[in-house]
Amino acid sequence: RGVVFRSGVRDYFSADAVVLVEWPERGEGVLAAADVHIHIDYTAAGAGAGRTVSIRATGTRRAAWLVAD
């Protein structure tokens, strides 16, 4: 835990920051709870190959980001 803070990571987490963390489980106990969850699924190779992305906000402040105009 101390190594993470000494590396300056804490400076990235201001209230208005957008921070993407690839493996948040590795920061358990150090990182705050996520406001937005992004999940990427990969489909099998072939004609239907590709990715499906789902984005879910956990609070009303971040949910406003996901509203389409």
C-alpha atoms as a printed R data frame, in Angstrom:
   type eleno elety resid chain resno       x       y       z
1  ATOM     1    CA   ARG     A     1   0.000   0.000   0.000
2  ATOM     2    CA   GLY     A     2   2.729   2.467   0.908
3  ATOM     3    CA   VAL     A     3   4.541   1.890  -2.373
4  ATOM     4    CA   VAL     A     4   1.431   2.947  -4.299
5  ATOM     5    CA   PHE     A     5   1.169   6.244  -2.419
6  ATOM     6    CA   ARG     A     6   4.899   6.984  -2.638
7  ATOM     7    CA   SER     A     7   4.753   6.544  -6.426
8  ATOM     8    CA   GLY     A     8   2.420   9.575  -6.723
9  ATOM     9    CA   VAL     A     9  -0.684   7.626  -7.719
10 ATOM    10    CA   ARG     A    10  -2.828   9.504  -5.195
11 ATOM    11    CA   ASP     A    11  -2.339  12.711  -7.241
12 ATOM    12    CA   TYR     A    12  -4.400  11.240 -10.099
13 ATOM    13    CA   PHE     A    13  -7.529  10.749  -7.986
14 ATOM    14    CA   SER     A    14  -9.025  14.231  -7.672
15 ATOM    15    CA   ALA     A    15 -12.814  14.674  -7.533
16 ATOM    16    CA   ASP     A    16 -13.071  15.650 -11.208
17 ATOM    17    CA   ALA     A    17 -10.602  13.093 -12.576
18 ATOM    18    CA   VAL     A    18 -11.408  10.201 -14.870
19 ATOM    19    CA   VAL     A    19  -9.091   7.312 -14.065
20 ATOM    20    CA   LEU     A    20  -9.209   3.955 -15.850
21 ATOM    21    CA   VAL     A    21  -7.834   1.007 -13.905
22 ATOM    22    CA   GLU     A    22  -7.342  -2.222 -15.817
23 ATOM    23    CA   TRP     A    23  -7.151  -4.536 -12.791
24 ATOM    24    CA   PRO     A    24  -8.884  -2.740  -9.910
25 ATOM    25    CA   GLU     A    25  -8.809  -5.845  -7.717
26 ATOM    26    CA   ARG     A    26  -5.042  -5.321  -7.437
27 ATOM    27    CA   GLY     A    27  -5.695  -1.955  -5.787
28 ATOM    28    CA   GLU     A    28  -8.189  -3.263  -3.236
29 ATOM    29    CA   GLY     A    29  -7.891  -1.375   0.027
30 ATOM    30    CA   VAL     A    30  -6.112   1.508  -1.737
31 ATOM    31    CA   LEU     A    31  -8.483   2.546  -4.529
32 ATOM    32    CA   ALA     A    32 -11.878   4.108  -3.875
33 ATOM    33    CA   ALA     A    33 -15.004   2.300  -5.042
34 ATOM    34    CA   ALA     A    34 -15.663   2.698  -8.763
35 ATOM    35    CA   ASP     A    35 -18.220   5.259  -9.981
36 ATOM    36    CA   VAL     A    36 -18.412   3.774 -13.469
37 ATOM    37    CA   HIS     A    37 -17.910   0.146 -14.493
38 ATOM    38    CA   ILE     A    38 -16.794  -0.681 -18.039
39 ATOM    39    CA   HIS     A    39 -16.972  -4.316 -19.088
40 ATOM    40    CA   ILE     A    40 -15.599  -5.582 -22.408
41 ATOM    41    CA   ASP     A    41 -16.598  -9.016 -23.731
42 ATOM    42    CA   TYR     A    42 -14.819 -10.675 -26.621
43 ATOM    43    CA   THR     A    43 -16.789 -12.975 -28.926
44 ATOM    44    CA   ALA     A    44 -15.263 -15.997 -30.642
45 ATOM    45    CA   ALA     A    45 -13.401 -15.729 -33.934
46 ATOM    46    CA   GLY     A    46 -15.387 -16.104 -37.132
47 ATOM    47    CA   ALA     A    47 -18.173 -14.172 -38.812
48 ATOM    48    CA   GLY     A    48 -19.535 -12.803 -35.520
49 ATOM    49    CA   ALA     A    49 -16.171 -11.954 -33.961
50 ATOM    50    CA   GLY     A    50 -15.915  -8.658 -32.133
51 ATOM    51    CA   ARG     A    51 -16.360  -6.917 -28.808
52 ATOM    52    CA   THR     A    52 -19.333  -5.871 -26.746
53 ATOM    53    CA   VAL     A    53 -18.860  -2.990 -24.318
54 ATOM    54    CA   SER     A    54 -21.208  -2.256 -21.418
55 ATOM    55    CA   ILE     A    55 -20.926   0.846 -19.244
56 ATOM    56    CA   ARG     A    56 -22.770   1.225 -15.935
57 ATOM    57    CA   ALA     A    57 -22.682   4.123 -13.481
58 ATOM    58    CA   THR     A    58 -23.154   3.480  -9.775
59 ATOM    59    CA   GLY     A    59 -24.244   6.990  -8.767
60 ATOM    60    CA   THR     A    60 -26.352   9.826 -10.124
61 ATOM    61    CA   ARG     A    61 -23.389  12.172 -10.660
62 ATOM    62    CA   ARG     A    62 -21.624   9.756 -13.011
63 ATOM    63    CA   ALA     A    63 -24.884   8.497 -14.527
64 ATOM    64    CA   ALA     A    64 -25.298  11.952 -16.083
65 ATOM    65    CA   TRP     A    65 -22.184  11.221 -18.160
66 ATOM    66    CA   LEU     A    66 -23.956   8.263 -19.766
67 ATOM    67    CA   VAL     A    67 -27.087  10.100 -20.900
68 ATOM    68    CA   ALA     A    68 -27.166  10.544 -24.679
69 ATOM    69    CA   ASP     A    69 -28.219  13.900 -26.083
